[in-house]
XYZ file of N, CA, C and O in Angstrom:
280
model
N -6.463 -4.561 9.483
C -5.141 -4.521 8.899
C -4.351 -3.407 9.575
O -4.863 -2.326 9.801
N -3.105 -3.697 9.885
C -2.221 -2.677 10.438
C -1.061 -2.452 9.468
O -0.995 -3.075 8.418
N -0.145 -1.547 9.817
C 0.912 -1.197 8.866
C 1.893 -2.346 8.642
O 2.434 -2.481 7.552
N 2.090 -3.210 9.632
C 2.989 -4.354 9.466
C 2.400 -5.349 8.468
O 3.102 -5.833 7.576
N 1.103 -5.618 8.586
C 0.438 -6.512 7.639
C 0.475 -5.937 6.226
O 0.720 -6.668 5.265
N 0.222 -4.645 6.106
C 0.258 -4.005 4.795
C 1.648 -4.086 4.186
O 1.799 -4.411 3.008
N 2.677 -3.826 4.974
C 4.047 -3.903 4.465
C 4.384 -5.321 4.031
O 5.010 -5.526 2.988
N 3.950 -6.325 4.780
C 4.179 -7.725 4.387
C 3.489 -8.034 3.073
O 4.056 -8.709 2.206
N 2.251 -7.556 2.904
C 1.528 -7.789 1.651
C 2.227 -7.101 0.487
O 2.296 -7.641 -0.618
N 2.766 -5.902 0.724
C 3.492 -5.197 -0.325
C 4.767 -5.935 -0.696
O 5.121 -6.020 -1.874
N 5.458 -6.467 0.301
C 6.683 -7.219 0.028
C 6.378 -8.508 -0.729
O 7.150 -8.923 -1.596
N 5.260 -9.163 -0.409
C 4.876 -10.384 -1.117
C 4.427 -10.092 -2.541
O 4.559 -10.947 -3.414
N 3.905 -8.915 -2.782
C 3.445 -8.532 -4.112
C 4.497 -7.789 -4.909
O 4.169 -7.085 -5.861
N 5.755 -7.944 -4.540
C 6.799 -7.167 -5.211
C 7.687 -8.047 -6.080
O 7.820 -9.238 -5.861
N 8.269 -7.405 -7.074
C 9.308 -7.997 -7.916
C 10.512 -7.091 -7.776
O 10.465 -5.944 -8.223
N 11.534 -7.601 -7.144
C 12.668 -6.739 -6.845
C 12.236 -5.718 -5.823
O 11.787 -6.076 -4.739
N 12.285 -4.462 -6.188
C 11.812 -3.440 -5.254
C 10.523 -2.759 -5.724
O 10.048 -1.832 -5.095
N 9.925 -3.223 -6.823
C 8.660 -2.683 -7.320
C 7.506 -3.539 -6.809
O 7.603 -4.760 -6.816
N 6.439 -2.908 -6.367
C 5.275 -3.671 -5.939
C 4.031 -3.225 -6.694
O 3.935 -2.099 -7.160
N 3.128 -4.160 -6.822
C 1.838 -3.912 -7.439
C 0.842 -4.790 -6.704
O 0.979 -6.006 -6.683
N -0.148 -4.171 -6.085
C -1.045 -4.910 -5.211
C -2.450 -4.347 -5.286
O -2.639 -3.133 -5.305
N -3.424 -5.241 -5.331
C -4.824 -4.841 -5.284
C -5.419 -5.421 -4.007
O -5.398 -6.626 -3.791
N -5.922 -4.542 -3.151
C -6.455 -4.941 -1.850
C -7.969 -4.796 -1.879
O -8.483 -3.693 -2.100
N -8.701 -5.902 -1.672
C -10.162 -5.793 -1.648
C -10.643 -5.014 -0.428
O -10.080 -5.121 0.662
N -11.687 -4.206 -0.625
C -12.267 -3.428 0.466
C -13.768 -3.656 0.489
O -14.392 -3.878 -0.552
N -14.346 -3.591 1.664
C -15.787 -3.760 1.814
C -16.501 -2.435 2.033
O -17.631 -2.256 1.609
N -15.833 -1.518 2.722
C -16.461 -0.245 3.055
C -15.509 0.908 2.753
O -14.326 0.708 2.506
N -16.036 2.113 2.808
C -15.183 3.287 2.611
C -14.240 3.469 3.793
O -13.170 4.057 3.645
N -14.609 2.941 4.959
C -13.707 2.995 6.117
C -12.454 2.176 5.854
O -11.362 2.579 6.255
N -12.598 1.022 5.173
C -11.437 0.212 4.811
C -10.515 0.997 3.885
O -9.292 0.961 4.041
N -11.097 1.694 2.923
C -10.303 2.498 1.995
C -9.544 3.588 2.731
O -8.360 3.816 2.473
N -10.214 4.269 3.649
C -9.559 5.332 4.421
C -8.441 4.775 5.283
O -7.382 5.376 5.414
N -8.662 3.613 5.891
C -7.649 2.979 6.741
C -6.412 2.628 5.917
O -5.282 2.879 6.338
N -6.628 2.084 4.716
C -5.504 1.744 3.839
C -4.754 3.004 3.440
O -3.515 3.032 3.443
N -5.473 4.084 3.124
C -4.834 5.353 2.769
C -3.970 5.881 3.906
O -2.852 6.350 3.688
N -4.482 5.793 5.135
C -3.718 6.257 6.295
C -2.460 5.417 6.486
O -1.382 5.963 6.760
N -2.575 4.103 6.343
C -1.420 3.219 6.514
C -0.368 3.477 5.442
O 0.831 3.478 5.730
N -0.807 3.717 4.210
C 0.129 4.023 3.128
C 0.861 5.325 3.425
O 2.078 5.419 3.245
N 0.149 6.330 3.915
C 0.787 7.609 4.261
C 1.824 7.430 5.364
O 2.896 8.022 5.325
N 1.510 6.582 6.358
C 2.457 6.326 7.445
C 3.713 5.650 6.899
O 4.839 6.045 7.231
N 3.547 4.655 6.030
C 4.705 3.963 5.448
C 5.523 4.905 4.575
O 6.750 4.796 4.534
N 4.861 5.839 3.899
C 5.594 6.813 3.086
C 6.373 7.788 3.959
O 7.516 8.121 3.645
N 5.788 8.245 5.053
C 6.499 9.177 5.929
C 7.663 8.499 6.643
O 8.655 9.147 6.951
N 7.533 7.201 6.889
C 8.638 6.442 7.483
C 9.668 6.046 6.430
O 10.658 5.409 6.749
N 9.423 6.415 5.181
C 10.292 6.144 4.039
C 10.528 4.656 3.830
O 11.607 4.239 3.442
N 9.497 3.855 4.053
C 9.565 2.416 3.779
C 9.142 2.129 2.343
O 9.601 1.181 1.739
N 8.229 2.975 1.804
C 7.764 2.818 0.433
C 7.693 4.173 -0.240
O 7.695 5.206 0.417
N 7.629 4.141 -1.581
C 7.342 5.342 -2.377
C 6.209 4.950 -3.311
O 6.363 4.072 -4.153
N 5.076 5.576 -3.125
C 3.879 5.247 -3.885
C 3.885 5.993 -5.211
O 4.079 7.199 -5.246
N 3.708 5.263 -6.301
C 3.631 5.877 -7.621
C 2.197 6.044 -8.079
O 1.863 7.011 -8.738
N 1.368 5.047 -7.759
C -0.007 5.076 -8.234
C -0.929 4.533 -7.161
O -0.627 3.537 -6.516
N -2.058 5.186 -6.977
C -3.067 4.772 -6.019
C -4.424 4.949 -6.696
O -4.840 6.069 -6.955
N -5.093 3.839 -6.983
C -6.356 3.899 -7.703
C -7.460 3.329 -6.824
O -7.367 2.192 -6.366
N -8.490 4.138 -6.591
C -9.663 3.683 -5.854
C -10.606 3.041 -6.856
O -11.085 3.701 -7.762
N -10.855 1.751 -6.684
C -11.812 1.062 -7.537
C -13.070 0.794 -6.737
O -13.128 1.071 -5.549
N -14.075 0.236 -7.384
C -15.364 0.058 -6.720
C -15.265 -0.833 -5.482
O -15.816 -0.510 -4.437
N -14.551 -1.942 -5.583
C -14.461 -2.873 -4.465
C -13.021 -3.162 -4.046
O -12.760 -4.159 -3.381
N -12.086 -2.306 -4.430
C -10.688 -2.545 -4.074
C -9.882 -1.251 -4.180
O -10.359 -0.241 -4.680
N -8.648 -1.347 -3.694
C -7.679 -0.261 -3.813
C -6.444 -0.849 -4.487
O -5.920 -1.880 -4.055
N -5.995 -0.219 -5.566
C -4.819 -0.674 -6.298
C -3.646 0.219 -5.929
O -3.730 1.443 -6.026
N -2.550 -0.408 -5.490
C -1.338 0.324 -5.110
C -0.176 -0.125 -5.990
O 0.003 -1.327 -6.225
N 0.627 0.830 -6.433
C 1.799 0.533 -7.244
C 2.913 1.481 -6.802
O 2.679 2.676 -6.646
N 4.100 0.936 -6.570
C 5.198 1.791 -6.145
C 6.482 1.048 -5.920
O 6.693 -0.036 -6.464
N 7.337 1.614 -5.078
C 8.686 1.093 -4.821
C 8.836 0.826 -3.332
O 8.473 1.663 -2.497
N 9.398 -0.345 -3.002
C 9.745 -0.662 -1.621
C 11.189 -0.213 -1.413
O 12.070 -0.541 -2.189
N 11.413 0.588 -0.374
C 12.755 1.077 -0.066
C 13.374 0.166 0.986
O 12.823 0.008 2.063
N 14.501 -0.445 0.648
C 15.150 -1.363 1.561
C 16.153 -0.678 2.471
O 16.261 -1.001 3.631
N 16.909 0.274 1.950
C 17.953 0.935 2.736
C 17.340 2.010 3.617
O 16.455 2.737 3.211
N 17.797 2.077 4.839
C 17.334 3.136 5.728
C 18.432 4.173 5.887
O 19.602 3.888 5.747
N 18.031 5.376 6.217
C 18.999 6.470 6.357
C 19.583 6.510 7.734
O 19.025 6.140 8.700
């Protein structure tokens, strides 16, 4: 998964500008990769993450998709 795929999944899992998405993971490397991609999207100001929950076999993300760019 790359940041473009993650952003598409977030946009598909959104209502208006709020998103809620649970991404299945197989290994801790997958979890770390998702965390890095989320940080990149936050620094690029594409999303604002409100909640990030590490579950046993998935990662739950909840936040806001930012449409306007500066």
